[in-house]
mmCIF file of C-alpha atoms and ligand atoms in Angstrom:
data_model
loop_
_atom_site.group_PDB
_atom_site.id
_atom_site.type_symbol
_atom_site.label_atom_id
_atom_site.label_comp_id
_atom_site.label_asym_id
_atom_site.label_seq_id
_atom_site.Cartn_x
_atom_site.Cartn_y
_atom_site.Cartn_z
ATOM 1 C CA UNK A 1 -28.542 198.087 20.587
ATOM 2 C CA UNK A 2 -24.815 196.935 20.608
ATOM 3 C CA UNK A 3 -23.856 193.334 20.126
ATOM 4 C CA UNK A 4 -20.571 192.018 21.489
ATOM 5 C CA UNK A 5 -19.509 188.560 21.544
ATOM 6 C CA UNK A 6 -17.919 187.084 24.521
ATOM 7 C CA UNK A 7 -15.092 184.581 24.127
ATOM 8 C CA UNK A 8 -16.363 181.233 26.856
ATOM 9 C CA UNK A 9 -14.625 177.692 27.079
ATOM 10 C CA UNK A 10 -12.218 176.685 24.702
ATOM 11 C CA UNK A 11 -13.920 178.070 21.493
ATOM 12 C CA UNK A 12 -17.465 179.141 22.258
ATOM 13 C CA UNK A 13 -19.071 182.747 21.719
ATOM 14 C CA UNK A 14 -21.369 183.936 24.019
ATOM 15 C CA UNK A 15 -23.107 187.095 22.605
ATOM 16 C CA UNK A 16 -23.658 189.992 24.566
ATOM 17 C CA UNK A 17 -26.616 192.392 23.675
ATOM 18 C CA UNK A 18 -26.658 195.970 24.989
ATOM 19 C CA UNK A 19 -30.528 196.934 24.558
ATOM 20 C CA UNK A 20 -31.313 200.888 24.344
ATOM 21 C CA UNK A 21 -33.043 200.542 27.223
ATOM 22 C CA UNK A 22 -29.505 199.729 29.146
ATOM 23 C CA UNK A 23 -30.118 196.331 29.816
ATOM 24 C CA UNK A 24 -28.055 193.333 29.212
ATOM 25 C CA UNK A 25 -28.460 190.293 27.598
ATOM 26 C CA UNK A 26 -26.689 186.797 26.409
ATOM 27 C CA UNK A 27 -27.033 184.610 24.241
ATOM 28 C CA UNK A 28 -26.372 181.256 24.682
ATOM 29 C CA UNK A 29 -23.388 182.027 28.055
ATOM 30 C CA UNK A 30 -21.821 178.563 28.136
ATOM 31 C CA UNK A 31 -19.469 179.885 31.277
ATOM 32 C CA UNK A 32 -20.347 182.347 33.815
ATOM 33 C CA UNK A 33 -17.518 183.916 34.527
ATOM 34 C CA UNK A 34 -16.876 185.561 31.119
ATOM 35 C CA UNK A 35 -20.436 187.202 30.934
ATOM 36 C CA UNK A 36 -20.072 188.281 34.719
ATOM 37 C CA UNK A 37 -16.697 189.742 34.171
ATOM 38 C CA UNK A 38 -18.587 191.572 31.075
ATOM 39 C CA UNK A 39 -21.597 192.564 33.117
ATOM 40 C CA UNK A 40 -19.149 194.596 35.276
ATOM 41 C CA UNK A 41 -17.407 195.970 32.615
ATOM 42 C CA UNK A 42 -20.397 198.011 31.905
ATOM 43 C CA UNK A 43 -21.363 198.482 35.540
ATOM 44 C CA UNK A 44 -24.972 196.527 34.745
ATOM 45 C CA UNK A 45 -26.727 194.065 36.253
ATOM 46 C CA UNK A 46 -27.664 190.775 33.820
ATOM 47 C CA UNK A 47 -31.375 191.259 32.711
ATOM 48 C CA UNK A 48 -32.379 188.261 30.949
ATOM 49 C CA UNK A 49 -30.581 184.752 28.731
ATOM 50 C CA UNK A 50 -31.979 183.375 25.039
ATOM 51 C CA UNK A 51 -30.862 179.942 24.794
ATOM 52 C CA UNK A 52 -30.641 178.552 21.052
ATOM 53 C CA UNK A 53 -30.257 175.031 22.108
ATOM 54 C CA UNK A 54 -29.102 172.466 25.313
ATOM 55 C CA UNK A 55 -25.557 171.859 24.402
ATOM 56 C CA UNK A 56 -23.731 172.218 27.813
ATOM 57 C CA UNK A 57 -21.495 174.484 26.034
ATOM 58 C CA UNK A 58 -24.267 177.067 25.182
ATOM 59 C CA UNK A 59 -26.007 176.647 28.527
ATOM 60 C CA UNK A 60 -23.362 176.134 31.256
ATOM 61 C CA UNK A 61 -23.086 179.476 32.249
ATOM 62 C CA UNK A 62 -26.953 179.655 33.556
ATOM 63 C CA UNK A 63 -26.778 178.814 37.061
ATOM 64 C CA UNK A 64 -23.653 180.568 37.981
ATOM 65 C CA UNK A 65 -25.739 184.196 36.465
ATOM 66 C CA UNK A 66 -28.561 182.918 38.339
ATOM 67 C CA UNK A 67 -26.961 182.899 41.516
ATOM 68 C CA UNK A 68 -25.086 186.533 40.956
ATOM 69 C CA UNK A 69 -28.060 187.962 39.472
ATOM 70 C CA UNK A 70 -31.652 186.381 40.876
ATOM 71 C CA UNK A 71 -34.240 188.405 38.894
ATOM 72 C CA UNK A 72 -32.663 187.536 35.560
ATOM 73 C CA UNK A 73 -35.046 185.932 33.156
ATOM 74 C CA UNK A 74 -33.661 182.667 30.804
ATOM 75 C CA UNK A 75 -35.791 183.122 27.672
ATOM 76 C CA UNK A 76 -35.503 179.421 25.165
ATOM 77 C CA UNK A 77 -37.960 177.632 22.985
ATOM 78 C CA UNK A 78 -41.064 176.017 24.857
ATOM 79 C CA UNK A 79 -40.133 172.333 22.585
ATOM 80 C CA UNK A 80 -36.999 171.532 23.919
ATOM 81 C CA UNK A 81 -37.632 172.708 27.686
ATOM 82 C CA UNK A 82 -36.984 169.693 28.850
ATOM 83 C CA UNK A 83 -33.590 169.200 28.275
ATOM 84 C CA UNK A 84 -33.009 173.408 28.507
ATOM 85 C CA UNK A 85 -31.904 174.815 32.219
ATOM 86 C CA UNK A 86 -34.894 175.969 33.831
ATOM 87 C CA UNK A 87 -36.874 178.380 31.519
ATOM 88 C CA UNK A 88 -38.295 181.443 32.631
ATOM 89 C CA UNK A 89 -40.411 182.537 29.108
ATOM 90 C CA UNK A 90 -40.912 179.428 27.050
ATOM 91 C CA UNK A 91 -41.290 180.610 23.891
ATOM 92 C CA UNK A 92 -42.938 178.979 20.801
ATOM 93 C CA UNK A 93 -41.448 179.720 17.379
ATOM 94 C CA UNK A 94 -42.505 183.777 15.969
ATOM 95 C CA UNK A 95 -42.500 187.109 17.284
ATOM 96 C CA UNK A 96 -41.815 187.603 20.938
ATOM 97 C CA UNK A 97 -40.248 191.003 22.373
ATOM 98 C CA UNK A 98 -37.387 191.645 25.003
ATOM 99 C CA UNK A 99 -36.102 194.827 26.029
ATOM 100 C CA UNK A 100 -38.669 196.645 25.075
ATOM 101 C CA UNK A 101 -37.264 195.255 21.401
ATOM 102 C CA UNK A 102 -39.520 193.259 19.063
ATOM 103 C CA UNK A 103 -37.817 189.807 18.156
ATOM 104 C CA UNK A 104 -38.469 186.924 16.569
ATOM 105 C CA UNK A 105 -37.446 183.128 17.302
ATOM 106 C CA UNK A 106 -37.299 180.801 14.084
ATOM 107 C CA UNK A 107 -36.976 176.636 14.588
ATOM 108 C CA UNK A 108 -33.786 175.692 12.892
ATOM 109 C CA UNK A 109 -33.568 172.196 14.129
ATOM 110 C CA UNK A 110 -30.639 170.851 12.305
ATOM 111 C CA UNK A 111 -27.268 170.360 14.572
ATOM 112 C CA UNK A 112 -30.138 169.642 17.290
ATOM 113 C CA UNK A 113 -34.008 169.278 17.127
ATOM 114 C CA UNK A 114 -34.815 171.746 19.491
ATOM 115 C CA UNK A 115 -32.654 174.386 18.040
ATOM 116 C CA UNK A 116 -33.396 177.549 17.656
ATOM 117 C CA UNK A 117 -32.441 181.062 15.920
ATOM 118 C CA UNK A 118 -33.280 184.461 17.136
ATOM 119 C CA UNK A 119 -33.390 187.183 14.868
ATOM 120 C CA UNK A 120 -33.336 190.646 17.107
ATOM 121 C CA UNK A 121 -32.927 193.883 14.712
ATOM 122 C CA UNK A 122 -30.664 193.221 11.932
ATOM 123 C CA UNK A 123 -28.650 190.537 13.984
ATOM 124 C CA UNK A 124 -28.914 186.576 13.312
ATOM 125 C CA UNK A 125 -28.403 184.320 16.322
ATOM 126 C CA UNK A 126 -27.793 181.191 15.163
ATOM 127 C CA UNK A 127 -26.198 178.659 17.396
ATOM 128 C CA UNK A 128 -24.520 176.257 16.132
ATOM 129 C CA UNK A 129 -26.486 175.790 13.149
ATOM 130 C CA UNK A 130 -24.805 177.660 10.655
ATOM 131 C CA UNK A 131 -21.415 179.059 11.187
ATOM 132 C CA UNK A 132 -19.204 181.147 9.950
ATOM 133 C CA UNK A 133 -17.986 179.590 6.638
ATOM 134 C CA UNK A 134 -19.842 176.503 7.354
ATOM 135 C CA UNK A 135 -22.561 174.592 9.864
ATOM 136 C CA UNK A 136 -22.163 172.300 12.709
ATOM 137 C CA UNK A 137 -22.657 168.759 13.219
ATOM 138 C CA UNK A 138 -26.140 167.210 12.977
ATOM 139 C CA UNK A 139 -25.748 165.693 16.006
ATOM 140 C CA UNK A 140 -29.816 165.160 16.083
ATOM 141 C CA UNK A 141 -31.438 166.371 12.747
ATOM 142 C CA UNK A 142 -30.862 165.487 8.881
ATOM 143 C CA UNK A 143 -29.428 166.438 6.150
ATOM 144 C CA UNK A 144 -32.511 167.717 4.548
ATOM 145 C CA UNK A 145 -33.688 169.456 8.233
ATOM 146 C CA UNK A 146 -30.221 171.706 7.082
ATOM 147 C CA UNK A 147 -31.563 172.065 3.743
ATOM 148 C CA UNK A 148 -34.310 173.870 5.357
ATOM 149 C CA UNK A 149 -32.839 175.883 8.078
ATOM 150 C CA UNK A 150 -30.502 177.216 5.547
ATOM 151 C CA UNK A 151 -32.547 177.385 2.297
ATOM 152 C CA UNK A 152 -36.322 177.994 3.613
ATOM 153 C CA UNK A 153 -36.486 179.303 7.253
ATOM 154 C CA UNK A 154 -33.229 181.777 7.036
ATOM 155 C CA UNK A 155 -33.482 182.280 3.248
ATOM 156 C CA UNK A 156 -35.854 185.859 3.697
ATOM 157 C CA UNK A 157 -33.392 187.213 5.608
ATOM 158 C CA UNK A 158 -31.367 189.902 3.470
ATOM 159 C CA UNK A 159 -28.001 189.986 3.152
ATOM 160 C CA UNK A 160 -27.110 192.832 5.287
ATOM 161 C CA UNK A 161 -27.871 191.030 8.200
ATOM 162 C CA UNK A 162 -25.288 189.857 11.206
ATOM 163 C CA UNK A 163 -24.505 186.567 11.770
ATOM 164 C CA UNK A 164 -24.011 185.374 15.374
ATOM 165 C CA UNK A 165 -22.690 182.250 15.649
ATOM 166 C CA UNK A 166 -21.667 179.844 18.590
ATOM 167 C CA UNK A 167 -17.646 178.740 17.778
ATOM 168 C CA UNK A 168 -14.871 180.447 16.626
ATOM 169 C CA UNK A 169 -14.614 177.661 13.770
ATOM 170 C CA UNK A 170 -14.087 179.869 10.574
ATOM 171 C CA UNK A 171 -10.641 178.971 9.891
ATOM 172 C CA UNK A 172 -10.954 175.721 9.828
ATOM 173 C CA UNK A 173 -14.580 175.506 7.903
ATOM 174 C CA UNK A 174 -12.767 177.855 5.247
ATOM 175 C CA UNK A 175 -9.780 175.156 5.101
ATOM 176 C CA UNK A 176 -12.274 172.119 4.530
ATOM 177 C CA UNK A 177 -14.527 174.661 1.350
ATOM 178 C CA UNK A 178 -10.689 175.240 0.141
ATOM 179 C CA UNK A 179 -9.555 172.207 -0.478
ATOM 180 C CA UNK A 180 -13.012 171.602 -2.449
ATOM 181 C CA UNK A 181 -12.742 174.593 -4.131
ATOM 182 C CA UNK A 182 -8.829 175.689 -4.143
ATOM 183 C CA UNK A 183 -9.277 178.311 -6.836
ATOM 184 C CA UNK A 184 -12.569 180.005 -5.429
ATOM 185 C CA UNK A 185 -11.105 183.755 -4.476
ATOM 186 C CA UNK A 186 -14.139 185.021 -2.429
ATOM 187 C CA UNK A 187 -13.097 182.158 -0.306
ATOM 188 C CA UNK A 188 -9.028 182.389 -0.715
ATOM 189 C CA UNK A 189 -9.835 185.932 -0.104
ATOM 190 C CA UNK A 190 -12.207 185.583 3.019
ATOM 191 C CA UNK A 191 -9.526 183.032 4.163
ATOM 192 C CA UNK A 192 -6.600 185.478 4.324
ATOM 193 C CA UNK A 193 -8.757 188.004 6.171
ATOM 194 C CA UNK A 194 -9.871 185.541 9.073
ATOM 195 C CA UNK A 195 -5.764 184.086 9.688
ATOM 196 C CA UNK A 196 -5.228 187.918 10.217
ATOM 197 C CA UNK A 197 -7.657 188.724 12.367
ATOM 198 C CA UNK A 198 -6.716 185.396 14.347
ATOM 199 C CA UNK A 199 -3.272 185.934 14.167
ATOM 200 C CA UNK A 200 -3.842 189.495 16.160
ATOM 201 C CA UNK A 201 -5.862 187.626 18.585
ATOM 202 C CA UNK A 202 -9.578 188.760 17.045
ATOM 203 C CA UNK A 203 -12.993 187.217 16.517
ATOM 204 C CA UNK A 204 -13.699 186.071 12.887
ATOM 205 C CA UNK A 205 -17.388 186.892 13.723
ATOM 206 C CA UNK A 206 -19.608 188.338 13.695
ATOM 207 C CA UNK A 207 -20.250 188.293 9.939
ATOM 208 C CA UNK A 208 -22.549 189.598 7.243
ATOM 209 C CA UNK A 209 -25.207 186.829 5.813
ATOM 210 C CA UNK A 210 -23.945 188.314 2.178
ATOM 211 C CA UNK A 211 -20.321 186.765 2.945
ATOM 212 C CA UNK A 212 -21.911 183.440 3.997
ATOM 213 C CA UNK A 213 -23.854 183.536 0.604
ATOM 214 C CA UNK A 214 -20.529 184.095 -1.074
ATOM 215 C CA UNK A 215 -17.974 182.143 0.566
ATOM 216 C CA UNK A 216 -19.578 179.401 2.981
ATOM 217 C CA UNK A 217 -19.956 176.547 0.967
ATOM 218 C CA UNK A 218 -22.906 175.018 3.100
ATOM 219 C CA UNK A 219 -24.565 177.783 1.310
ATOM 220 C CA UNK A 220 -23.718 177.439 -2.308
ATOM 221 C CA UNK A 221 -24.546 173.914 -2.180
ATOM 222 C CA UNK A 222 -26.697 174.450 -5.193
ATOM 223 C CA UNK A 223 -24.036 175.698 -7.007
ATOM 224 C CA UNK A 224 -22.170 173.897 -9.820
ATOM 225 C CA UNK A 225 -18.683 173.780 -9.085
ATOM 226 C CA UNK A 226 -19.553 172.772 -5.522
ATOM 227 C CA UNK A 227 -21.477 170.217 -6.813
ATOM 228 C CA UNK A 228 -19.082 169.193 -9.041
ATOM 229 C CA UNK A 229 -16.385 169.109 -6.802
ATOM 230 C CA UNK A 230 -17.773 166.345 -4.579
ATOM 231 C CA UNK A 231 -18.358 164.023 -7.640
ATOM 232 C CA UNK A 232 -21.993 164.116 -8.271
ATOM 233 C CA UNK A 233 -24.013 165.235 -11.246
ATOM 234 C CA UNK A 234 -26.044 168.224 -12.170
ATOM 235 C CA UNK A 235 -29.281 166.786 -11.104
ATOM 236 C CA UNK A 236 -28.319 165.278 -7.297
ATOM 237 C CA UNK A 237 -30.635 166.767 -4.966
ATOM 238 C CA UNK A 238 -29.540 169.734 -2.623
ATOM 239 C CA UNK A 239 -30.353 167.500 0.562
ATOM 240 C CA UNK A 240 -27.667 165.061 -1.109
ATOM 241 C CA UNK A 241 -25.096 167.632 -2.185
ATOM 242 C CA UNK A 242 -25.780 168.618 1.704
ATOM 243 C CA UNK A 243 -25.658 165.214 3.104
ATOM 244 C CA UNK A 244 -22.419 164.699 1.025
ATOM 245 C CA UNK A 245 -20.703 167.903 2.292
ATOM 246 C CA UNK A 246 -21.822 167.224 5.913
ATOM 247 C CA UNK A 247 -20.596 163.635 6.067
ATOM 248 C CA UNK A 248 -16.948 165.150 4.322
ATOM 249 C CA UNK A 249 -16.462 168.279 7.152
ATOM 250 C CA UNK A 250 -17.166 165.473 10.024
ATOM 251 C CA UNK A 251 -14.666 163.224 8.216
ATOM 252 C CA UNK A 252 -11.732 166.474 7.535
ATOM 253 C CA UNK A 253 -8.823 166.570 9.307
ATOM 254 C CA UNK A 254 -7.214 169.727 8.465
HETATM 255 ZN ZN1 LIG B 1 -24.082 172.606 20.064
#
């Protein structure tokens, strides 16, 4: 398997997944065009779609690979079809396969209710609720519904694994944890590395869950000096430490 991601919209990643068997697959296409022009690129027709949750920006690219490719199958979680374009396999949360892969889809409902990761091989698809040196908006869940995406549902996964995410937001996540924590130098480190890699016109991600452990500060929030840093005590709860963080990213104007 082979996982690209696809650059869609202003700052969305689509992810493309090249099974063994030769098919292809995206995650979450929030534009057409980009995954058909990808498609071609490797001279394949569009097999199936996993949708991690109904943001127009992760889903907007449905129809238009409908209409170019008929047979494909849209693959999302059964709870939130509803508001999800029309699903093909509505899937409930555990092991499902694809591809002739086995795969698994864990709730994470955190920056939405309904939201969803997939875990395929040693690769993380996460959405947009945990990023790359941080974690998005709770638009529709809490504080402590992050506390246990990131600290109970994700937490078996090992380190080694590849982190997927939805935006091309690692600059400015690592900007916001900086300012926090200006003499961290995982972070001032991990920093440097992502302005390069922007500044020749590169993806920050995918990344290794090890690095998020190190340097995104959504998850060290048990830590000391993070807790520290935003004023509270040793015994403040990690929903509250999370809660504090959340509410100071939303509010951070680079
Ligand atoms: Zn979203």
């Amino acid at each position: 398997m082979k996982v690209v991601p696809v650059a869609c919209l202003k700052d969305n990643y689509a992810w493309l997944i090249v099974a063994d068997d030769d098919t292809l697959w995206f995650v979450d296409p929030g534009e057409a065009e980009p995954a058909l022009y990808a498609a071609r690129g490797k001279g394949l027709p569009i097999t199936g779609v996993l949708l991690t949750h109904h943001h127009a920006d992760h889903v907007g690219g449905v129809e238009g690979i409908r209409e170019a490719y008929p047979n494909v199958k849209v693959y999302g979680p059964a709870a939130d079809a509803a508001r999800l374009p029309p699903l093909d396999v509505a899937l409930e949360p555990g092991r499902f396969s694809f591809a002739g892969m086995s795969a698994e889809m864990r709730a994470i409902p955190a920056h939405t209710k309904g939201h969803v990761a997939y875990i395929v091989g040693n690769h993380l698809f996460c959405g947009d609720t945990l990023f790359s040196g941080g974690c998005g908006r709770l638009f529709e869940g809490t504080p402590d519904d992050l506390r246990v995406a990131l600290y109970v549902t994700l937490a078996d996964l090992p380190d080694e694994t590849v982190v997927c995410c939805g935006h091309e937001y690692t600059l400015d996540n690592l900007r916001f944890a900086r300012r926090l924590l200006p003499d961290d130098d995982a972070m001032k480190i991990r920093e440097g590395h992502a302005r390069a890699l922007r500044a020749a016109g590169r993806p920050t991600v995918p990344t290794l869950l090890g690095e998020e452990r190190r340097t995104n500060i959504f998850l060290r929030a048990t830590r000391p000096e993070v807790v520290s840093a935003i004023g509270f005590g040793p015994n403040t709860s990690l929903t509250n430490v999370l809660s504090a963080l959340r509410r100071m990213k939303d509010n951070f104007r680079g």
